[in-house]
Amino acid sequence: MSTRIRPVLTDDAKVCGRIIYEAFNGIADAHGVRRDFPSIDVPTQFAAMFIAHPSIFGVVAEVDGRVVGAGFVTERDAIRAVGPIAVDPAYRGGGIGRQIMGAVLERAGEAVGVRLVQEAFNTRSVALYSSLSFEVKEPLLLMSGTPRGGPVPGYTVRPLVPDDIEPAARICAAVHGVERSAELRDALNAFHPLVVEHDSRITGYATAPIFWPMNHGVAETEGDMQALIAAAAAASPEPVSFLLPVRQAGLFRWCLLQGMQVVKPMTLMTIGEYREPSGA
Ligand SMILES: CC(C)(COP(=O)(O)OP(=O)(O)OC[C@H]1O[C@@H](n2cnc3c(N)ncnc32)[C@H](O)[C@@H]1OP(=O)(O)O)[C@@H](O)C(=O)NCCC(=O)NCCS
């Protein structure tokens, strides 16, 4: 069996979509949690978008000329973001994932930090990533639902416009020590990001309130975040979904009181620079 890692090509979108679909849905089914992808079209479009993106680097693993795995690292902002990483279930446990991660981390090179999110019930991925120097930083829960209380009075929630990117980046830097403005700019063109305003200034934002894989949200306070989540849900027929840091206990309790559901546990892991958040 000869394995080769090579850069991903436009023509690989279909096979990458199939592998992501089968790898992630297989793990979800084995653990009795909701599938991430209802159809193969979503991960295929996702893979095509990642392959075409000038700031996303991707590789595939070939065994005897057949693509059996794929991995991506997003290079938009200072902290690099790894994922998705997926190996054809027929080849799982054979060292392919380690080789893909090696290529992706080599690419991340001297970045000040690298982050990823793994499913907390996946014993294989947490072991693999830890052995490659990632450290567990934050327990997360994928939350989904429509808060039953409706919009929170005293806050304005509206679509993010280009002029909001600078103040939004300042909030992210204040909360996390780093900003994600390139990601925000991308979200503007694809995912209907929102900002929340309180006392006539922006106090938070969310990039993709109804599509959690592309959603990140930051707010100065839990109150700002609650208002943002509530209004985003009220404005959409779809439920909102996002990764909640479980240690944000007040926000978690609010989500539960609002009738939101816990979908699955996940874990934030990082290499390099990481700062405890101060804010929501
Ligand atoms: C996670 C995934 C990418 C790993 O790829 P893989 O080819 O199966 O993994 P590898 O065989 O390269 O490496 C797994 C490592 O974990 C180790 N491992 C597996 N289960 C383990 C356990 N329960 N405890 C400790 N170590 C374990 C293996 O021994 C191996 O380490 P080694 O190289 O030192 O032997 C792949 O299984 C997959 O696609 N899973 C479904 C999708 C997914 O969860 N992707 C990751 C999203 S973050």
CSV table of C-alpha atoms and ligand atoms in Angstrom, one decimal:
chain,number,residue,atom,x,y,z
A,1,MET,CA,0.0,0.0,0.0
A,2,SER,CA,1.7,3.3,-1.1
A,3,THR,CA,0.3,6.5,0.5
A,4,ARG,CA,0.9,9.9,-1.0
A,5,ILE,CA,-0.1,13.3,0.3
A,6,ARG,CA,-0.7,16.0,-2.3
A,7,PRO,CA,-2.4,19.4,-2.5
A,8,VAL,CA,-6.1,19.3,-3.1
A,9,LEU,CA,-7.3,20.1,-6.6
A,10,THR,CA,-10.6,21.5,-7.9
A,11,ASP,CA,-11.6,18.1,-9.3
A,12,ASP,CA,-11.3,16.6,-5.8
A,13,ALA,CA,-14.4,18.4,-4.4
A,14,LYS,CA,-16.7,15.4,-5.1
A,15,VAL,CA,-14.5,12.8,-3.5
A,16,CYS,CA,-13.7,15.1,-0.5
A,17,GLY,CA,-17.4,15.7,0.0
A,18,ARG,CA,-18.1,12.0,0.0
A,19,ILE,CA,-15.3,11.2,2.5
A,20,ILE,CA,-16.4,14.1,4.8
A,21,TYR,CA,-20.0,12.9,4.6
A,22,GLU,CA,-19.2,9.3,5.4
A,23,ALA,CA,-16.5,9.9,8.0
A,24,PHE,CA,-18.5,12.4,10.1
A,25,ASN,CA,-21.9,10.8,9.7
A,26,GLY,CA,-20.4,7.4,10.5
A,27,ILE,CA,-19.0,8.7,13.8
A,28,ALA,CA,-22.3,10.5,14.6
A,29,ASP,CA,-24.4,7.3,13.9
A,30,ALA,CA,-22.0,5.2,16.1
A,31,HIS,CA,-22.6,7.6,19.0
A,32,GLY,CA,-26.3,8.2,18.4
A,33,VAL,CA,-26.0,11.9,17.8
A,34,ARG,CA,-27.6,14.0,15.1
A,35,ARG,CA,-25.7,13.9,11.7
A,36,ASP,CA,-23.9,17.1,10.7
A,37,PHE,CA,-24.8,16.5,7.0
A,38,PRO,CA,-28.3,15.6,5.9
A,39,SER,CA,-27.1,15.0,2.3
A,40,ILE,CA,-23.8,14.6,0.5
A,41,ASP,CA,-24.4,17.9,-1.3
A,42,VAL,CA,-23.6,20.0,1.8
A,43,PRO,CA,-20.1,18.6,2.4
A,44,THR,CA,-19.4,18.6,-1.3
A,45,GLN,CA,-20.3,22.3,-1.6
A,46,PHE,CA,-18.3,22.9,1.5
A,47,ALA,CA,-15.3,21.2,0.1
A,48,ALA,CA,-15.6,23.1,-3.2
A,49,MET,CA,-15.7,26.4,-1.3
A,50,PHE,CA,-12.7,25.4,0.7
A,51,ILE,CA,-10.7,24.3,-2.4
A,52,ALA,CA,-11.5,27.5,-4.3
A,53,HIS,CA,-10.6,29.8,-1.3
A,54,PRO,CA,-7.2,31.5,-1.8
A,55,SER,CA,-6.6,31.5,2.0
A,56,ILE,CA,-7.5,27.9,2.7
A,57,PHE,CA,-4.8,25.2,2.1
A,58,GLY,CA,-5.9,21.6,1.6
A,59,VAL,CA,-4.4,18.2,1.0
A,60,VAL,CA,-5.7,14.8,0.1
A,61,ALA,CA,-4.2,11.4,0.9
A,62,GLU,CA,-4.0,8.9,-1.9
A,63,VAL,CA,-3.6,5.1,-1.4
A,64,ASP,CA,-2.6,3.4,-4.6
A,65,GLY,CA,-3.8,6.4,-6.6
A,66,ARG,CA,-7.2,6.5,-4.9
A,67,VAL,CA,-8.2,9.5,-2.7
A,68,VAL,CA,-9.0,8.2,0.9
A,69,GLY,CA,-8.7,11.3,3.1
A,70,ALA,CA,-8.6,15.1,3.1
A,71,GLY,CA,-7.6,17.9,5.4
A,72,PHE,CA,-7.7,21.7,5.4
A,73,VAL,CA,-6.2,24.6,7.3
A,74,THR,CA,-7.7,28.1,7.1
A,75,GLU,CA,-5.1,30.8,6.9
A,76,ARG,CA,-7.2,33.9,6.9
A,77,ASP,CA,-6.4,35.3,10.3
A,78,ALA,CA,-3.4,35.1,12.7
A,79,ILE,CA,-4.7,32.0,14.4
A,80,ARG,CA,-4.8,29.2,11.8
A,81,ALA,CA,-7.8,26.9,11.9
A,82,VAL,CA,-7.5,23.2,11.2
A,83,GLY,CA,-10.5,21.3,9.7
A,84,PRO,CA,-12.3,19.4,8.4
A,85,ILE,CA,-10.0,16.4,8.6
A,86,ALA,CA,-11.6,13.2,7.3
A,87,VAL,CA,-10.5,9.7,6.4
A,88,ASP,CA,-12.5,7.2,4.4
A,89,PRO,CA,-14.0,4.9,7.1
A,90,ALA,CA,-12.5,1.9,5.2
A,91,TYR,CA,-9.0,3.3,5.9
A,92,ARG,CA,-9.6,4.5,9.4
A,93,GLY,CA,-6.9,3.7,12.0
A,94,GLY,CA,-4.2,3.1,9.4
A,95,GLY,CA,-2.1,6.2,9.9
A,96,ILE,CA,-3.6,8.3,7.1
A,97,GLY,CA,-5.1,10.9,9.5
A,98,ARG,CA,-1.7,11.4,11.1
A,99,GLN,CA,-0.1,12.0,7.7
A,100,ILE,CA,-2.8,14.5,6.7
A,101,MET,CA,-2.3,16.3,10.0
A,102,GLY,CA,1.5,16.3,9.5
A,103,ALA,CA,1.0,18.1,6.2
A,104,VAL,CA,-1.5,20.6,7.5
A,105,LEU,CA,0.6,21.4,10.6
A,106,GLU,CA,3.8,21.8,8.4
A,107,ARG,CA,1.8,24.3,6.4
A,108,ALA,CA,0.7,26.2,9.6
A,109,GLY,CA,4.5,26.4,10.3
A,110,GLU,CA,5.4,29.4,12.3
A,111,ALA,CA,1.8,30.7,12.9
A,112,VAL,CA,1.4,32.2,16.4
A,113,GLY,CA,-1.3,29.7,17.1
A,114,VAL,CA,-3.5,26.9,15.6
A,115,ARG,CA,-6.9,25.9,16.7
A,116,LEU,CA,-9.3,23.1,16.0
A,117,VAL,CA,-12.6,21.7,17.4
A,118,GLN,CA,-13.0,17.9,17.8
A,119,GLU,CA,-16.0,15.9,18.8
A,120,ALA,CA,-15.5,15.1,22.5
A,121,PHE,CA,-16.7,11.5,22.1
A,122,ASN,CA,-14.2,10.8,19.4
A,123,THR,CA,-11.4,9.0,21.3
A,124,ARG,CA,-9.3,8.6,18.2
A,125,SER,CA,-9.2,12.2,17.2
A,126,VAL,CA,-8.4,13.6,20.7
A,127,ALA,CA,-5.6,11.1,21.0
A,128,LEU,CA,-4.2,11.9,17.6
A,129,TYR,CA,-4.3,15.7,18.0
A,130,SER,CA,-2.9,15.5,21.6
A,131,SER,CA,0.0,13.4,20.3
A,132,LEU,CA,0.7,16.2,17.7
A,133,SER,CA,1.0,18.8,20.5
A,134,PHE,CA,-2.6,20.2,20.6
A,135,GLU,CA,-3.9,20.9,24.1
A,136,VAL,CA,-7.5,20.9,25.3
A,137,LYS,CA,-8.6,24.4,26.2
A,138,GLU,CA,-12.3,24.5,26.4
A,139,PRO,CA,-15.3,22.1,26.6
A,140,LEU,CA,-18.0,23.1,24.1
A,141,LEU,CA,-21.5,22.1,23.4
A,142,LEU,CA,-23.2,22.4,20.1
A,143,MET,CA,-26.4,24.1,20.9
A,144,SER,CA,-29.4,24.4,18.5
A,145,GLY,CA,-32.9,25.9,18.7
A,146,THR,CA,-35.1,28.9,18.8
A,147,PRO,CA,-35.2,30.8,22.1
A,148,ARG,CA,-38.8,30.8,23.2
A,149,GLY,CA,-38.6,34.3,24.8
A,150,GLY,CA,-38.2,36.2,21.5
A,151,PRO,CA,-36.1,39.3,21.0
A,152,VAL,CA,-34.6,40.9,24.2
A,153,PRO,CA,-35.8,44.6,24.7
A,154,GLY,CA,-33.2,47.3,24.8
A,155,TYR,CA,-30.9,45.8,22.1
A,156,THR,CA,-30.8,46.3,18.3
A,157,VAL,CA,-29.8,43.4,16.2
A,158,ARG,CA,-29.2,44.1,12.4
A,159,PRO,CA,-27.2,42.7,9.5
A,160,LEU,CA,-23.5,43.4,9.6
A,161,VAL,CA,-22.2,45.9,7.0
A,162,PRO,CA,-18.6,46.5,5.8
A,163,ASP,CA,-18.2,49.5,8.2
A,164,ASP,CA,-18.9,47.2,11.1
A,165,ILE,CA,-15.9,45.0,10.5
A,166,GLU,CA,-13.5,47.3,12.3
A,167,PRO,CA,-15.5,47.7,15.5
A,168,ALA,CA,-16.4,44.0,15.4
A,169,ALA,CA,-12.7,43.1,15.1
A,170,ARG,CA,-12.0,45.3,18.1
A,171,ILE,CA,-14.5,43.4,20.2
A,172,CYS,CA,-13.0,40.1,19.2
A,173,ALA,CA,-9.5,41.4,20.1
A,174,ALA,CA,-10.7,42.6,23.4
A,175,VAL,CA,-12.4,39.3,24.3
A,176,HIS,CA,-9.9,36.8,22.7
A,177,GLY,CA,-6.7,38.8,22.3
A,178,VAL,CA,-6.9,38.2,18.5
A,179,GLU,CA,-9.3,39.3,15.8
A,180,ARG,CA,-10.9,37.4,13.0
A,181,SER,CA,-11.7,40.2,10.5
A,182,ALA,CA,-10.8,38.3,7.3
A,183,GLU,CA,-13.3,35.6,8.4
A,184,LEU,CA,-15.9,38.2,9.0
A,185,ARG,CA,-15.3,39.7,5.6
A,186,ASP,CA,-15.9,36.3,4.0
A,187,ALA,CA,-19.0,35.8,6.1
A,188,LEU,CA,-20.4,39.0,4.7
A,189,ASN,CA,-20.6,37.5,1.3
A,190,ALA,CA,-22.1,34.1,2.3
A,191,PHE,CA,-23.6,33.7,5.7
A,192,HIS,CA,-25.7,36.8,6.7
A,193,PRO,CA,-23.7,37.9,9.8
A,194,LEU,CA,-25.4,40.0,12.4
A,195,VAL,CA,-24.3,42.7,14.9
A,196,VAL,CA,-25.9,43.6,18.2
A,197,GLU,CA,-26.0,47.2,19.4
A,198,HIS,CA,-26.5,48.4,22.9
A,199,ASP,CA,-26.4,52.1,24.1
A,200,SER,CA,-25.9,53.1,20.4
A,201,ARG,CA,-22.7,51.1,19.8
A,202,ILE,CA,-21.8,47.6,18.6
A,203,THR,CA,-21.3,45.2,21.4
A,204,GLY,CA,-21.2,41.9,19.6
A,205,TYR,CA,-21.5,39.9,16.4
A,206,ALA,CA,-22.1,36.5,15.0
A,207,THR,CA,-20.9,35.4,11.6
A,208,ALA,CA,-23.4,32.6,10.6
A,209,PRO,CA,-26.1,32.2,13.1
A,210,ILE,CA,-28.0,29.4,11.4
A,211,PHE,CA,-24.9,27.4,10.1
A,212,TRP,CA,-22.7,26.5,13.1
A,213,PRO,CA,-19.6,25.2,11.1
A,214,MET,CA,-19.1,28.7,9.9
A,215,ASN,CA,-20.4,30.5,12.9
A,216,HIS,CA,-18.4,32.3,15.5
A,217,GLY,CA,-19.8,35.0,17.8
A,218,VAL,CA,-18.3,37.4,20.2
A,219,ALA,CA,-19.9,39.8,22.6
A,220,GLU,CA,-18.8,42.1,25.4
A,221,THR,CA,-21.3,40.5,27.9
A,222,GLU,CA,-23.6,37.5,28.2
A,223,GLY,CA,-26.5,39.9,28.0
A,224,ASP,CA,-25.3,41.2,24.6
A,225,MET,CA,-24.9,37.5,23.4
A,226,GLN,CA,-28.4,36.5,24.6
A,227,ALA,CA,-29.9,39.4,22.7
A,228,LEU,CA,-28.0,38.5,19.6
A,229,ILE,CA,-29.0,34.8,19.7
A,230,ALA,CA,-32.6,35.6,20.5
A,231,ALA,CA,-32.9,38.1,17.6
A,232,ALA,CA,-31.1,35.9,15.1
A,233,ALA,CA,-33.5,33.1,15.9
A,234,ALA,CA,-36.6,35.4,15.7
A,235,ALA,CA,-35.4,36.6,12.2
A,236,SER,CA,-35.1,33.1,10.8
A,237,PRO,CA,-37.4,30.1,10.2
A,238,GLU,CA,-34.3,27.9,10.9
A,239,PRO,CA,-33.0,27.3,14.4
A,240,VAL,CA,-29.8,29.1,15.4
A,241,SER,CA,-26.8,26.9,16.2
A,242,PHE,CA,-23.4,27.6,17.7
A,243,LEU,CA,-20.6,26.1,19.9
A,244,LEU,CA,-21.2,27.2,23.5
A,245,PRO,CA,-18.2,27.3,25.9
A,246,VAL,CA,-19.8,25.2,28.7
A,247,ARG,CA,-17.9,27.2,31.4
A,248,GLN,CA,-20.0,30.2,30.4
A,249,ALA,CA,-22.5,28.8,32.9
A,250,GLY,CA,-24.9,31.7,32.9
A,251,LEU,CA,-25.3,31.7,29.1
A,252,PHE,CA,-25.7,27.9,29.1
A,253,ARG,CA,-28.5,28.1,31.7
A,254,TRP,CA,-30.2,30.9,29.7
A,255,CYS,CA,-30.0,28.6,26.6
A,256,LEU,CA,-31.7,25.8,28.5
A,257,LEU,CA,-34.4,28.0,30.0
A,258,GLN,CA,-35.1,29.2,26.4
A,259,GLY,CA,-35.7,25.6,25.3
A,260,MET,CA,-32.6,25.2,23.3
A,261,GLN,CA,-31.2,21.7,22.8
A,262,VAL,CA,-27.7,20.3,23.4
A,263,VAL,CA,-26.7,18.4,20.2
A,264,LYS,CA,-23.3,17.1,21.1
A,265,PRO,CA,-20.1,17.8,23.1
A,266,MET,CA,-17.1,19.1,21.4
A,267,THR,CA,-13.6,20.3,22.5
A,268,LEU,CA,-11.5,23.3,21.6
A,269,MET,CA,-7.9,22.3,21.2
A,270,THR,CA,-5.0,24.7,20.4
A,271,ILE,CA,-1.2,24.8,19.7
A,272,GLY,CA,0.7,28.0,20.6
A,273,GLU,CA,-0.9,31.3,21.6
A,274,TYR,CA,-4.2,31.0,23.5
A,275,ARG,CA,-5.8,33.5,25.8
A,276,GLU,CA,-8.7,32.8,28.2
A,277,PRO,CA,-11.6,34.8,26.8
A,278,SER,CA,-12.9,37.8,28.8
A,279,GLY,CA,-16.4,38.4,27.6
A,280,ALA,CA,-18.9,36.1,25.9
B,1,LIG,C1,-10.1,11.3,13.2
B,1,LIG,C2,-9.5,10.8,11.9
B,1,LIG,C3,-9.2,11.9,10.9
B,1,LIG,C4,-8.2,10.1,12.2
B,1,LIG,O1,-7.6,9.5,11.0
B,1,LIG,P1,-7.1,8.0,11.1
B,1,LIG,O2,-6.4,7.7,9.8
B,1,LIG,O3,-8.2,7.1,11.5
B,1,LIG,O4,-6.0,8.1,12.3
B,1,LIG,P2,-4.5,7.5,12.4
B,1,LIG,O5,-4.6,6.1,12.3
B,1,LIG,O6,-3.6,8.3,11.6
B,1,LIG,O7,-4.2,8.0,13.9
B,1,LIG,C5,-4.9,7.6,15.0
B,1,LIG,C6,-4.0,7.6,16.2
B,1,LIG,O8,-4.8,7.7,17.4
B,1,LIG,C7,-4.4,6.5,18.2
B,1,LIG,N1,-5.6,6.1,18.9
B,1,LIG,C8,-6.8,5.7,18.3
B,1,LIG,N2,-7.7,5.4,19.3
B,1,LIG,C9,-7.1,5.7,20.5
B,1,LIG,C10,-7.5,5.6,21.8
B,1,LIG,N3,-8.7,5.2,22.1
B,1,LIG,N4,-6.6,6.0,22.8
B,1,LIG,C11,-5.4,6.4,22.5
B,1,LIG,N5,-4.9,6.5,21.2
B,1,LIG,C12,-5.8,6.1,20.2
B,1,LIG,C13,-3.9,5.5,17.2
B,1,LIG,O9,-3.1,4.6,17.9
B,1,LIG,C14,-3.1,6.4,16.3
B,1,LIG,O10,-1.9,6.8,16.8
B,1,LIG,P3,-0.5,6.2,16.3
B,1,LIG,O11,-0.3,6.8,14.9
B,1,LIG,O12,0.5,6.6,17.3
B,1,LIG,O13,-0.7,4.7,16.2
B,1,LIG,C15,-10.4,9.7,11.2
B,1,LIG,O14,-10.6,8.6,12.1
B,1,LIG,C16,-11.8,10.3,10.8
B,1,LIG,O15,-12.0,10.7,9.7
B,1,LIG,N6,-12.8,10.3,11.7
B,1,LIG,C17,-14.1,10.8,11.5
B,1,LIG,C18,-14.1,12.3,11.2
B,1,LIG,C19,-13.5,13.0,12.3
B,1,LIG,O16,-13.8,12.9,13.5
B,1,LIG,N7,-12.5,13.9,11.9
B,1,LIG,C20,-11.8,14.8,12.9
B,1,LIG,C21,-12.6,16.0,13.1
B,1,LIG,S1,-11.8,17.0,14.2
